[in-house]
Amino acid sequence: MNELVWQQVLPHFGVSRGNAKVMPLGNGHINDTFLVRSETCDFVLQRLNTLVFPTPWELVGNAERISRHLGAKRISGEYLLQVVSPHACCNESLGVDLGEDGFWRAIGYLAHSTSIEVVESPLQAQLAAHAFGHFARSLSDLDANLIHDVIPKFHFLPGRIETLRQAASQDSLGRLAQCSEWVDFALGQTGLFDELRELEPKLPLRICHNDTKINNMLFDKRDMSAMAIIDLDTCMKGHLMYDFGDMVRTFCSPEAEDSIALDKVVARPEIFGALATGYTQAMGEVLTDAERQSLWLGARIMPLMIGVRFLTDHLQGDTYFHIHRENHNLERAANQFTLYQSLLDQQATLKPMLG
Ligand code: GN1
Ligand code: MG
């Protein structure tokens, strides 16, 4: 980031450039995230990607509403995790819009926190799934209509597959030949649409996290206990099966989502079982029968759908997800489709674990 930008941004959040150290933080694919350390405080600073989030004021408003709700529950002892709240600007605003230099917002930084990229044990899976379930359950009494839809149809598989079909037929960069087998594979999965059409009308709309990857949960590095759920950017009305599915997607594989060691990309049944236990226990009676029935569908949709989105972005020239090497999005897509296939192959073992 340009030095002049820091000189402009940091004073809005109460620190001068000379008194602050700024370093990149985390592995997000969309926003630019930094840890700011100053003599008076540490906080997380983000430049939101306004191509992906065209209504940043709605996004910061959602995060504030949700963290206020959870913060009140933490005080009354009902919410047991820490709450990462917005760190407002000097003028109390939740962000600052610097035009061409971006939309910036800050959030609290939790000392002693750490995140992981790959789940190491069933116990860790159960702990993290319990934390995401506790988060969802704690939001079940907040009116979902108060939360803006910052990305409409975010988890709508038919729409995502249609966009892939269009990107493949346009093939504007001539990349289709290199990945046409994966495109055919993905376009062949429309059988899931029937299941979706049948189940969806039975599912309540709740405030969901919508990005429950393992690295969006913070552990306390002193004892690896659950500390906080972070990244409220995509908290919107939706169905819990997608939160469950995104956990399956990011907890079950022993490899990171961009690993090219595809022979090692498998869904580990013991991790799947532990995550199912942790999540359903935390949700308790709040989870309806239809929602429980939908979990296996969510578990298949999420790896497939994120794979479809990576592949679409590869065909369209990597304009959505940040990439760090050539063909990165294609490699991510191949990884996710391999995981999806592993889930299908193990249906007879995995599905019964959901009760
Ligand atoms: C993006 O940037 P990050 O890591 O929070 C994406 C998610 C994907 C994820 C894949 C707004 O999340 O939907 O599941 O990458 N976020 C958006 O790792 O598209
Ligand atoms: Mg996110």
PDB file of N, CA, C and O in Angstrom, residues 272-347:
ATOM      1  N   PHE A 272     -15.643 -35.147   9.895  1.00  0.00           N
ATOM      2  CA  PHE A 272     -17.040 -34.868   9.542  1.00  0.00           C
ATOM      3  C   PHE A 272     -17.943 -35.183  10.746  1.00  0.00           C
ATOM      4  O   PHE A 272     -18.810 -34.386  11.122  1.00  0.00           O
ATOM      5  N   GLY A 273     -17.723 -36.339  11.359  1.00  0.00           N
ATOM      6  CA  GLY A 273     -18.561 -36.758  12.500  1.00  0.00           C
ATOM      7  C   GLY A 273     -18.429 -35.770  13.656  1.00  0.00           C
ATOM      8  O   GLY A 273     -19.429 -35.368  14.270  1.00  0.00           O
ATOM      9  N   ALA A 274     -17.202 -35.356  13.942  1.00  0.00           N
ATOM     10  CA  ALA A 274     -16.975 -34.448  15.074  1.00  0.00           C
ATOM     11  C   ALA A 274     -17.608 -33.090  14.811  1.00  0.00           C
ATOM     12  O   ALA A 274     -18.197 -32.465  15.702  1.00  0.00           O
ATOM     13  N   LEU A 275     -17.538 -32.652  13.563  1.00  0.00           N
ATOM     14  CA  LEU A 275     -18.116 -31.337  13.256  1.00  0.00           C
ATOM     15  C   LEU A 275     -19.636 -31.400  13.321  1.00  0.00           C
ATOM     16  O   LEU A 275     -20.295 -30.490  13.832  1.00  0.00           O
ATOM     17  N   ALA A 276     -20.201 -32.517  12.850  1.00  0.00           N
ATOM     18  CA  ALA A 276     -21.658 -32.669  12.932  1.00  0.00           C
ATOM     19  C   ALA A 276     -22.107 -32.658  14.391  1.00  0.00           C
ATOM     20  O   ALA A 276     -23.090 -31.987  14.751  1.00  0.00           O
ATOM     21  N   THR A 277     -21.371 -33.360  15.240  1.00  0.00           N
ATOM     22  CA  THR A 277     -21.727 -33.401  16.665  1.00  0.00           C
ATOM     23  C   THR A 277     -21.636 -32.000  17.281  1.00  0.00           C
ATOM     24  O   THR A 277     -22.553 -31.539  17.960  1.00  0.00           O
ATOM     25  N   GLY A 278     -20.513 -31.329  17.041  1.00  0.00           N
ATOM     26  CA  GLY A 278     -20.310 -30.002  17.650  1.00  0.00           C
ATOM     27  C   GLY A 278     -21.384 -29.021  17.217  1.00  0.00           C
ATOM     28  O   GLY A 278     -21.937 -28.273  18.033  1.00  0.00           O
ATOM     29  N   TYR A 279     -21.701 -29.027  15.925  1.00  0.00           N
ATOM     30  CA  TYR A 279     -22.657 -28.042  15.398  1.00  0.00           C
ATOM     31  C   TYR A 279     -24.080 -28.329  15.893  1.00  0.00           C
ATOM     32  O   TYR A 279     -24.768 -27.434  16.379  1.00  0.00           O
ATOM     33  N   THR A 280     -24.507 -29.599  15.798  1.00  0.00           N
ATOM     34  CA  THR A 280     -25.893 -29.897  16.178  1.00  0.00           C
ATOM     35  C   THR A 280     -26.081 -29.754  17.690  1.00  0.00           C
ATOM     36  O   THR A 280     -27.129 -29.311  18.144  1.00  0.00           O
ATOM     37  N   GLN A 281     -25.037 -30.069  18.456  1.00  0.00           N
ATOM     38  CA  GLN A 281     -25.171 -29.867  19.914  1.00  0.00           C
ATOM     39  C   GLN A 281     -25.324 -28.387  20.240  1.00  0.00           C
ATOM     40  O   GLN A 281     -26.165 -28.003  21.056  1.00  0.00           O
ATOM     41  N   ALA A 282     -24.533 -27.555  19.586  1.00  0.00           N
ATOM     42  CA  ALA A 282     -24.612 -26.116  19.893  1.00  0.00           C
ATOM     43  C   ALA A 282     -25.955 -25.534  19.448  1.00  0.00           C
ATOM     44  O   ALA A 282     -26.519 -24.676  20.118  1.00  0.00           O
ATOM     45  N   MET A 283     -26.467 -25.991  18.320  1.00  0.00           N
ATOM     46  CA  MET A 283     -27.757 -25.456  17.832  1.00  0.00           C
ATOM     47  C   MET A 283     -28.921 -25.954  18.678  1.00  0.00           C
ATOM     48  O   MET A 283     -29.937 -25.283  18.818  1.00  0.00           O
ATOM     49  N   GLY A 284     -28.784 -27.178  19.211  1.00  0.00           N
ATOM     50  CA  GLY A 284     -29.841 -27.742  20.070  1.00  0.00           C
ATOM     51  C   GLY A 284     -31.184 -27.739  19.372  1.00  0.00           C
ATOM     52  O   GLY A 284     -31.291 -27.972  18.168  1.00  0.00           O
ATOM     53  N   GLU A 285     -32.241 -27.410  20.131  1.00  0.00           N
ATOM     54  CA  GLU A 285     -33.610 -27.495  19.604  1.00  0.00           C
ATOM     55  C   GLU A 285     -33.927 -26.372  18.617  1.00  0.00           C
ATOM     56  O   GLU A 285     -34.975 -26.392  17.966  1.00  0.00           O
ATOM     57  N   VAL A 286     -33.019 -25.428  18.469  1.00  0.00           N
ATOM     58  CA  VAL A 286     -33.242 -24.343  17.491  1.00  0.00           C
ATOM     59  C   VAL A 286     -33.209 -24.890  16.057  1.00  0.00           C
ATOM     60  O   VAL A 286     -33.895 -24.394  15.164  1.00  0.00           O
ATOM     61  N   LEU A 287     -32.443 -25.964  15.854  1.00  0.00           N
ATOM     62  CA  LEU A 287     -32.337 -26.581  14.522  1.00  0.00           C
ATOM     63  C   LEU A 287     -33.638 -27.342  14.235  1.00  0.00           C
ATOM     64  O   LEU A 287     -34.004 -28.252  14.984  1.00  0.00           O
ATOM     65  N   THR A 288     -34.340 -26.963  13.176  1.00  0.00           N
ATOM     66  CA  THR A 288     -35.605 -27.660  12.859  1.00  0.00           C
ATOM     67  C   THR A 288     -35.296 -28.996  12.170  1.00  0.00           C
ATOM     68  O   THR A 288     -34.178 -29.211  11.691  1.00  0.00           O
ATOM     69  N   ASP A 289     -36.317 -29.849  12.081  1.00  0.00           N
ATOM     70  CA  ASP A 289     -36.107 -31.148  11.418  1.00  0.00           C
ATOM     71  C   ASP A 289     -35.685 -30.944   9.965  1.00  0.00           C
ATOM     72  O   ASP A 289     -34.815 -31.638   9.454  1.00  0.00           O
ATOM     73  N   ALA A 290     -36.339 -29.994   9.300  1.00  0.00           N
ATOM     74  CA  ALA A 290     -35.998 -29.742   7.888  1.00  0.00           C
ATOM     75  C   ALA A 290     -34.554 -29.258   7.774  1.00  0.00           C
ATOM     76  O   ALA A 290     -33.826 -29.642   6.850  1.00  0.00           O
ATOM     77  N   GLU A 291     -34.136 -28.434   8.717  1.00  0.00           N
ATOM     78  CA  GLU A 291     -32.738 -27.959   8.679  1.00  0.00           C
ATOM     79  C   GLU A 291     -31.770 -29.125   8.880  1.00  0.00           C
ATOM     80  O   GLU A 291     -30.753 -29.226   8.190  1.00  0.00           O
ATOM     81  N   ARG A 292     -32.110 -30.004   9.808  1.00  0.00           N
ATOM     82  CA  ARG A 292     -31.234 -31.166  10.011  1.00  0.00           C
ATOM     83  C   ARG A 292     -31.162 -31.995   8.727  1.00  0.00           C
ATOM     84  O   ARG A 292     -30.085 -32.424   8.317  1.00  0.00           O
ATOM     85  N   GLN A 293     -32.321 -32.180   8.101  1.00  0.00           N
ATOM     86  CA  GLN A 293     -32.350 -32.947   6.842  1.00  0.00           C
ATOM     87  C   GLN A 293     -31.537 -32.281   5.735  1.00  0.00           C
ATOM     88  O   GLN A 293     -31.081 -32.934   4.809  1.00  0.00           O
ATOM     89  N   SER A 294     -31.413 -30.950   5.803  1.00  0.00           N
ATOM     90  CA  SER A 294     -30.743 -30.215   4.719  1.00  0.00           C
ATOM     91  C   SER A 294     -29.217 -30.233   4.843  1.00  0.00           C
ATOM     92  O   SER A 294     -28.517 -29.817   3.918  1.00  0.00           O
ATOM     93  N   LEU A 295     -28.697 -30.713   5.979  1.00  0.00           N
ATOM     94  CA  LEU A 295     -27.253 -30.568   6.209  1.00  0.00           C
ATOM     95  C   LEU A 295     -26.423 -31.329   5.170  1.00  0.00           C
ATOM     96  O   LEU A 295     -25.378 -30.841   4.722  1.00  0.00           O
ATOM     97  N   TRP A 296     -26.898 -32.500   4.780  1.00  0.00           N
ATOM     98  CA  TRP A 296     -26.121 -33.270   3.801  1.00  0.00           C
ATOM     99  C   TRP A 296     -26.117 -32.570   2.439  1.00  0.00           C
ATOM    100  O   TRP A 296     -25.132 -32.589   1.703  1.00  0.00           O
ATOM    101  N   LEU A 297     -27.212 -31.914   2.137  1.00  0.00           N
ATOM    102  CA  LEU A 297     -27.258 -31.154   0.879  1.00  0.00           C
ATOM    103  C   LEU A 297     -26.262 -29.984   0.936  1.00  0.00           C
ATOM    104  O   LEU A 297     -25.483 -29.761   0.004  1.00  0.00           O
ATOM    105  N   GLY A 298     -26.268 -29.272   2.053  1.00  0.00           N
ATOM    106  CA  GLY A 298     -25.322 -28.156   2.215  1.00  0.00           C
ATOM    107  C   GLY A 298     -23.872 -28.630   2.128  1.00  0.00           C
ATOM    108  O   GLY A 298     -23.025 -27.960   1.541  1.00  0.00           O
ATOM    109  N   ALA A 299     -23.626 -29.820   2.697  1.00  0.00           N
ATOM    110  CA  ALA A 299     -22.255 -30.361   2.700  1.00  0.00           C
ATOM    111  C   ALA A 299     -21.768 -30.611   1.279  1.00  0.00           C
ATOM    112  O   ALA A 299     -20.580 -30.489   0.990  1.00  0.00           O
ATOM    113  N   ARG A 300     -22.664 -30.973   0.380  1.00  0.00           N
ATOM    114  CA  ARG A 300     -22.241 -31.206  -1.006  1.00  0.00           C
ATOM    115  C   ARG A 300     -22.226 -29.891  -1.800  1.00  0.00           C
ATOM    116  O   ARG A 300     -21.348 -29.656  -2.623  1.00  0.00           O
ATOM    117  N   ILE A 301     -23.227 -29.048  -1.552  1.00  0.00           N
ATOM    118  CA  ILE A 301     -23.313 -27.813  -2.349  1.00  0.00           C
ATOM    119  C   ILE A 301     -22.091 -26.916  -2.153  1.00  0.00           C
ATOM    120  O   ILE A 301     -21.560 -26.370  -3.123  1.00  0.00           O
ATOM    121  N   MET A 302     -21.628 -26.766  -0.928  1.00  0.00           N
ATOM    122  CA  MET A 302     -20.596 -25.737  -0.710  1.00  0.00           C
ATOM    123  C   MET A 302     -19.264 -26.022  -1.416  1.00  0.00           C
ATOM    124  O   MET A 302     -18.755 -25.135  -2.119  1.00  0.00           O
ATOM    125  N   PRO A 303     -18.691 -27.233  -1.304  1.00  0.00           N
ATOM    126  CA  PRO A 303     -17.444 -27.450  -2.063  1.00  0.00           C
ATOM    127  C   PRO A 303     -17.669 -27.322  -3.565  1.00  0.00           C
ATOM    128  O   PRO A 303     -16.839 -26.746  -4.277  1.00  0.00           O
ATOM    129  N   LEU A 304     -18.810 -27.818  -4.028  1.00  0.00           N
ATOM    130  CA  LEU A 304     -19.095 -27.704  -5.465  1.00  0.00           C
ATOM    131  C   LEU A 304     -19.213 -26.227  -5.861  1.00  0.00           C
ATOM    132  O   LEU A 304     -18.607 -25.772  -6.832  1.00  0.00           O
ATOM    133  N   MET A 305     -19.984 -25.471  -5.083  1.00  0.00           N
ATOM    134  CA  MET A 305     -20.267 -24.088  -5.470  1.00  0.00           C
ATOM    135  C   MET A 305     -19.017 -23.198  -5.391  1.00  0.00           C
ATOM    136  O   MET A 305     -18.791 -22.359  -6.275  1.00  0.00           O
ATOM    137  N   ILE A 306     -18.206 -23.399  -4.365  1.00  0.00           N
ATOM    138  CA  ILE A 306     -16.987 -22.574  -4.284  1.00  0.00           C
ATOM    139  C   ILE A 306     -16.046 -22.976  -5.425  1.00  0.00           C
ATOM    140  O   ILE A 306     -15.395 -22.126  -6.045  1.00  0.00           O
ATOM    141  N   GLY A 307     -16.028 -24.277  -5.757  1.00  0.00           N
ATOM    142  CA  GLY A 307     -15.240 -24.711  -6.914  1.00  0.00           C
ATOM    143  C   GLY A 307     -15.734 -24.045  -8.193  1.00  0.00           C
ATOM    144  O   GLY A 307     -14.938 -23.563  -9.009  1.00  0.00           O
ATOM    145  N   VAL A 308     -17.035 -23.974  -8.355  1.00  0.00           N
ATOM    146  CA  VAL A 308     -17.631 -23.324  -9.533  1.00  0.00           C
ATOM    147  C   VAL A 308     -17.229 -21.849  -9.579  1.00  0.00           C
ATOM    148  O   VAL A 308     -16.871 -21.313 -10.630  1.00  0.00           O
ATOM    149  N   ARG A 309     -17.227 -21.204  -8.427  1.00  0.00           N
ATOM    150  CA  ARG A 309     -16.871 -19.777  -8.395  1.00  0.00           C
ATOM    151  C   ARG A 309     -15.385 -19.571  -8.720  1.00  0.00           C
ATOM    152  O   ARG A 309     -15.019 -18.637  -9.430  1.00  0.00           O
ATOM    153  N   PHE A 310     -14.517 -20.444  -8.204  1.00  0.00           N
ATOM    154  CA  PHE A 310     -13.082 -20.325  -8.525  1.00  0.00           C
ATOM    155  C   PHE A 310     -12.868 -20.545 -10.028  1.00  0.00           C
ATOM    156  O   PHE A 310     -12.110 -19.823 -10.675  1.00  0.00           O
ATOM    157  N   LEU A 311     -13.556 -21.552 -10.560  1.00  0.00           N
ATOM    158  CA  LEU A 311     -13.361 -21.878 -11.978  1.00  0.00           C
ATOM    159  C   LEU A 311     -13.882 -20.746 -12.870  1.00  0.00           C
ATOM    160  O   LEU A 311     -13.253 -20.385 -13.871  1.00  0.00           O
ATOM    161  N   THR A 312     -15.010 -20.181 -12.496  1.00  0.00           N
ATOM    162  CA  THR A 312     -15.566 -19.046 -13.246  1.00  0.00           C
ATOM    163  C   THR A 312     -14.566 -17.892 -13.249  1.00  0.00           C
ATOM    164  O   THR A 312     -14.308 -17.269 -14.292  1.00  0.00           O
ATOM    165  N   ASP A 313     -13.987 -17.629 -12.086  1.00  0.00           N
ATOM    166  CA  ASP A 313     -13.044 -16.513 -11.992  1.00  0.00           C
ATOM    167  C   ASP A 313     -11.788 -16.795 -12.826  1.00  0.00           C
ATOM    168  O   ASP A 313     -11.233 -15.882 -13.446  1.00  0.00           O
ATOM    169  N   HIS A 314     -11.375 -18.047 -12.851  1.00  0.00           N
ATOM    170  CA  HIS A 314     -10.224 -18.404 -13.700  1.00  0.00           C
ATOM    171  C   HIS A 314     -10.556 -18.082 -15.164  1.00  0.00           C
ATOM    172  O   HIS A 314      -9.768 -17.442 -15.865  1.00  0.00           O
ATOM    173  N   LEU A 315     -11.743 -18.486 -15.605  1.00  0.00           N
ATOM    174  CA  LEU A 315     -12.124 -18.247 -17.009  1.00  0.00           C
ATOM    175  C   LEU A 315     -12.267 -16.762 -17.309  1.00  0.00           C
ATOM    176  O   LEU A 315     -12.025 -16.313 -18.423  1.00  0.00           O
ATOM    177  N   GLN A 316     -12.670 -16.001 -16.289  1.00  0.00           N
ATOM    178  CA  GLN A 316     -12.913 -14.568 -16.509  1.00  0.00           C
ATOM    179  C   GLN A 316     -11.686 -13.700 -16.236  1.00  0.00           C
ATOM    180  O   GLN A 316     -11.780 -12.473 -16.290  1.00  0.00           O
ATOM    181  N   GLY A 317     -10.567 -14.321 -15.879  1.00  0.00           N
ATOM    182  CA  GLY A 317      -9.334 -13.521 -15.732  1.00  0.00           C
ATOM    183  C   GLY A 317      -9.004 -13.123 -14.305  1.00  0.00           C
ATOM    184  O   GLY A 317      -8.329 -12.114 -14.085  1.00  0.00           O
ATOM    185  N   ASP A 318      -9.478 -13.885 -13.308  1.00  0.00           N
ATOM    186  CA  ASP A 318      -9.073 -13.675 -11.904  1.00  0.00           C
ATOM    187  C   ASP A 318      -9.381 -12.257 -11.425  1.00  0.00           C
ATOM    188  O   ASP A 318      -8.513 -11.573 -10.865  1.00  0.00           O
ATOM    189  N   THR A 319     -10.597 -11.849 -11.640  1.00  0.00           N
ATOM    190  CA  THR A 319     -10.949 -10.485 -11.238  1.00  0.00           C
ATOM    191  C   THR A 319     -11.643 -10.437  -9.879  1.00  0.00           C
ATOM    192  O   THR A 319     -11.852  -9.361  -9.330  1.00  0.00           O
ATOM    193  N   TYR A 320     -12.012 -11.580  -9.329  1.00  0.00           N
ATOM    194  CA  TYR A 320     -12.777 -11.586  -8.074  1.00  0.00           C
ATOM    195  C   TYR A 320     -11.896 -12.006  -6.890  1.00  0.00           C
ATOM    196  O   TYR A 320     -11.709 -11.245  -5.957  1.00  0.00           O
ATOM    197  N   PHE A 321     -11.349 -13.213  -6.957  1.00  0.00           N
ATOM    198  CA  PHE A 321     -10.514 -13.710  -5.850  1.00  0.00           C
ATOM    199  C   PHE A 321      -9.054 -13.310  -6.100  1.00  0.00           C
ATOM    200  O   PHE A 321      -8.540 -13.508  -7.201  1.00  0.00           O
ATOM    201  N   HIS A 322      -8.400 -12.782  -5.064  1.00  0.00           N
ATOM    202  CA  HIS A 322      -6.960 -12.493  -5.202  1.00  0.00           C
ATOM    203  C   HIS A 322      -6.239 -13.800  -5.536  1.00  0.00           C
ATOM    204  O   HIS A 322      -6.527 -14.834  -4.928  1.00  0.00           O
ATOM    205  N   ILE A 323      -5.289 -13.740  -6.445  1.00  0.00           N
ATOM    206  CA  ILE A 323      -4.476 -14.941  -6.716  1.00  0.00           C
ATOM    207  C   ILE A 323      -3.018 -14.633  -6.397  1.00  0.00           C
ATOM    208  O   ILE A 323      -2.594 -13.475  -6.429  1.00  0.00           O
ATOM    209  N   HIS A 324      -2.273 -15.686  -6.111  1.00  0.00           N
ATOM    210  CA  HIS A 324      -0.850 -15.510  -5.765  1.00  0.00           C
ATOM    211  C   HIS A 324       0.071 -16.229  -6.736  1.00  0.00           C
ATOM    212  O   HIS A 324       1.283 -16.217  -6.575  1.00  0.00           O
ATOM    213  N   ARG A 325      -0.500 -16.926  -7.705  1.00  0.00           N
ATOM    214  CA  ARG A 325       0.315 -17.573  -8.747  1.00  0.00           C
ATOM    215  C   ARG A 325      -0.565 -17.830  -9.957  1.00  0.00           C
ATOM    216  O   ARG A 325      -1.810 -17.780  -9.854  1.00  0.00           O
ATOM    217  N   GLU A 326       0.088 -18.106 -11.075  1.00  0.00           N
ATOM    218  CA  GLU A 326      -0.645 -18.403 -12.301  1.00  0.00           C
ATOM    219  C   GLU A 326      -1.532 -19.634 -12.079  1.00  0.00           C
ATOM    220  O   GLU A 326      -1.111 -20.593 -11.411  1.00  0.00           O
ATOM    221  N   ASN A 327      -2.709 -19.624 -12.630  1.00  0.00           N
ATOM    222  CA  ASN A 327      -3.660 -20.751 -12.519  1.00  0.00           C
ATOM    223  C   ASN A 327      -4.110 -21.041 -11.088  1.00  0.00           C
ATOM    224  O   ASN A 327      -4.582 -22.151 -10.797  1.00  0.00           O
ATOM    225  N   HIS A 328      -3.949 -20.092 -10.200  1.00  0.00           N
ATOM    226  CA  HIS A 328      -4.285 -20.334  -8.798  1.00  0.00           C
ATOM    227  C   HIS A 328      -5.771 -20.690  -8.636  1.00  0.00           C
ATOM    228  O   HIS A 328      -6.127 -21.621  -7.919  1.00  0.00           O
ATOM    229  N   ASN A 329      -6.621 -19.937  -9.331  1.00  0.00           N
ATOM    230  CA  ASN A 329      -8.059 -20.234  -9.197  1.00  0.00           C
ATOM    231  C   ASN A 329      -8.426 -21.589  -9.800  1.00  0.00           C
ATOM    232  O   ASN A 329      -9.328 -22.267  -9.293  1.00  0.00           O
ATOM    233  N   LEU A 330      -7.737 -21.974 -10.857  1.00  0.00           N
ATOM    234  CA  LEU A 330      -7.990 -23.294 -11.444  1.00  0.00           C
ATOM    235  C   LEU A 330      -7.566 -24.387 -10.457  1.00  0.00           C
ATOM    236  O   LEU A 330      -8.269 -25.381 -10.259  1.00  0.00           O
ATOM    237  N   GLU A 331      -6.427 -24.172  -9.813  1.00  0.00           N
ATOM    238  CA  GLU A 331      -5.963 -25.156  -8.820  1.00  0.00           C
ATOM    239  C   GLU A 331      -6.937 -25.236  -7.638  1.00  0.00           C
ATOM    240  O   GLU A 331      -7.234 -26.320  -7.143  1.00  0.00           O
ATOM    241  N   ARG A 332      -7.418 -24.083  -7.223  1.00  0.00           N
ATOM    242  CA  ARG A 332      -8.405 -24.094  -6.127  1.00  0.00           C
ATOM    243  C   ARG A 332      -9.659 -24.855  -6.553  1.00  0.00           C
ATOM    244  O   ARG A 332     -10.223 -25.641  -5.787  1.00  0.00           O
ATOM    245  N   ALA A 333     -10.093 -24.616  -7.789  1.00  0.00           N
ATOM    246  CA  ALA A 333     -11.317 -25.280  -8.265  1.00  0.00           C
ATOM    247  C   ALA A 333     -11.118 -26.792  -8.307  1.00  0.00           C
ATOM    248  O   ALA A 333     -11.971 -27.560  -7.839  1.00  0.00           O
ATOM    249  N   ALA A 334      -9.984 -27.232  -8.844  1.00  0.00           N
ATOM    250  CA  ALA A 334      -9.718 -28.676  -8.939  1.00  0.00           C
ATOM    251  C   ALA A 334      -9.721 -29.296  -7.546  1.00  0.00           C
ATOM    252  O   ALA A 334     -10.263 -30.393  -7.322  1.00  0.00           O
ATOM    253  N   ASN A 335      -9.147 -28.580  -6.598  1.00  0.00           N
ATOM    254  CA  ASN A 335      -9.119 -29.055  -5.211  1.00  0.00           C
ATOM    255  C   ASN A 335     -10.544 -29.225  -4.670  1.00  0.00           C
ATOM    256  O   ASN A 335     -10.901 -30.251  -4.093  1.00  0.00           O
ATOM    257  N   GLN A 336     -11.370 -28.212  -4.880  1.00  0.00           N
ATOM    258  CA  GLN A 336     -12.728 -28.241  -4.317  1.00  0.00           C
ATOM    259  C   GLN A 336     -13.595 -29.312  -4.977  1.00  0.00           C
ATOM    260  O   GLN A 336     -14.400 -29.967  -4.317  1.00  0.00           O
ATOM    261  N   PHE A 337     -13.431 -29.513  -6.287  1.00  0.00           N
ATOM    262  CA  PHE A 337     -14.217 -30.552  -6.968  1.00  0.00           C
ATOM    263  C   PHE A 337     -13.775 -31.944  -6.495  1.00  0.00           C
ATOM    264  O   PHE A 337     -14.577 -32.860  -6.391  1.00  0.00           O
ATOM    265  N   THR A 338     -12.482 -32.074  -6.209  1.00  0.00           N
ATOM    266  CA  THR A 338     -11.977 -33.362  -5.709  1.00  0.00           C
ATOM    267  C   THR A 338     -12.578 -33.666  -4.337  1.00  0.00           C
ATOM    268  O   THR A 338     -12.992 -34.789  -4.045  1.00  0.00           O
ATOM    269  N   LEU A 339     -12.657 -32.623  -3.516  1.00  0.00           N
ATOM    270  CA  LEU A 339     -13.264 -32.807  -2.191  1.00  0.00           C
ATOM    271  C   LEU A 339     -14.751 -33.149  -2.323  1.00  0.00           C
ATOM    272  O   LEU A 339     -15.270 -34.032  -1.625  1.00  0.00           O
ATOM    273  N   TYR A 340     -15.419 -32.459  -3.207  1.00  0.00           N
ATOM    274  CA  TYR A 340     -16.849 -32.732  -3.458  1.00  0.00           C
ATOM    275  C   TYR A 340     -17.033 -34.195  -3.870  1.00  0.00           C
ATOM    276  O   TYR A 340     -17.900 -34.907  -3.345  1.00  0.00           O
ATOM    277  N   GLN A 341     -16.187 -34.662  -4.790  1.00  0.00           N
ATOM    278  CA  GLN A 341     -16.296 -36.057  -5.249  1.00  0.00           C
ATOM    279  C   GLN A 341     -16.043 -37.023  -4.089  1.00  0.00           C
ATOM    280  O   GLN A 341     -16.726 -38.039  -3.965  1.00  0.00           O
ATOM    281  N   SER A 342     -15.111 -36.676  -3.229  1.00  0.00           N
ATOM    282  CA  SER A 342     -14.821 -37.547  -2.080  1.00  0.00           C
ATOM    283  C   SER A 342     -16.035 -37.627  -1.147  1.00  0.00           C
ATOM    284  O   SER A 342     -16.341 -38.688  -0.593  1.00  0.00           O
ATOM    285  N   LEU A 343     -16.745 -36.525  -0.997  1.00  0.00           N
ATOM    286  CA  LEU A 343     -17.964 -36.545  -0.173  1.00  0.00           C
ATOM    287  C   LEU A 343     -19.018 -37.446  -0.814  1.00  0.00           C
ATOM    288  O   LEU A 343     -19.661 -38.254  -0.134  1.00  0.00           O
ATOM    289  N   LEU A 344     -19.189 -37.314  -2.124  1.00  0.00           N
ATOM    290  CA  LEU A 344     -20.172 -38.161  -2.814  1.00  0.00           C
ATOM    291  C   LEU A 344     -19.801 -39.631  -2.638  1.00  0.00           C
ATOM    292  O   LEU A 344     -20.665 -40.469  -2.355  1.00  0.00           O
ATOM    293  N   ASP A 345     -18.522 -39.941  -2.810  1.00  0.00           N
ATOM    294  CA  ASP A 345     -18.077 -41.339  -2.715  1.00  0.00           C
ATOM    295  C   ASP A 345     -18.342 -41.926  -1.333  1.00  0.00           C
ATOM    296  O   ASP A 345     -18.479 -43.129  -1.188  1.00  0.00           O
ATOM    297  N   GLN A 346     -18.365 -41.061  -0.324  1.00  0.00           N
ATOM    298  CA  GLN A 346     -18.516 -41.563   1.050  1.00  0.00           C
ATOM    299  C   GLN A 346     -19.909 -41.310   1.624  1.00  0.00           C
ATOM    300  O   GLN A 346     -20.101 -41.376   2.840  1.00  0.00           O
ATOM    301  N   GLN A 347     -20.856 -41.047   0.760  1.00  0.00           N
ATOM    302  CA  GLN A 347     -22.207 -40.724   1.230  1.00  0.00           C
ATOM    303  C   GLN A 347     -22.751 -41.764   2.226  1.00  0.00           C
ATOM    304  O   GLN A 347     -23.330 -41.406   3.249  1.00  0.00           O
TER     305      GLN A 347
END
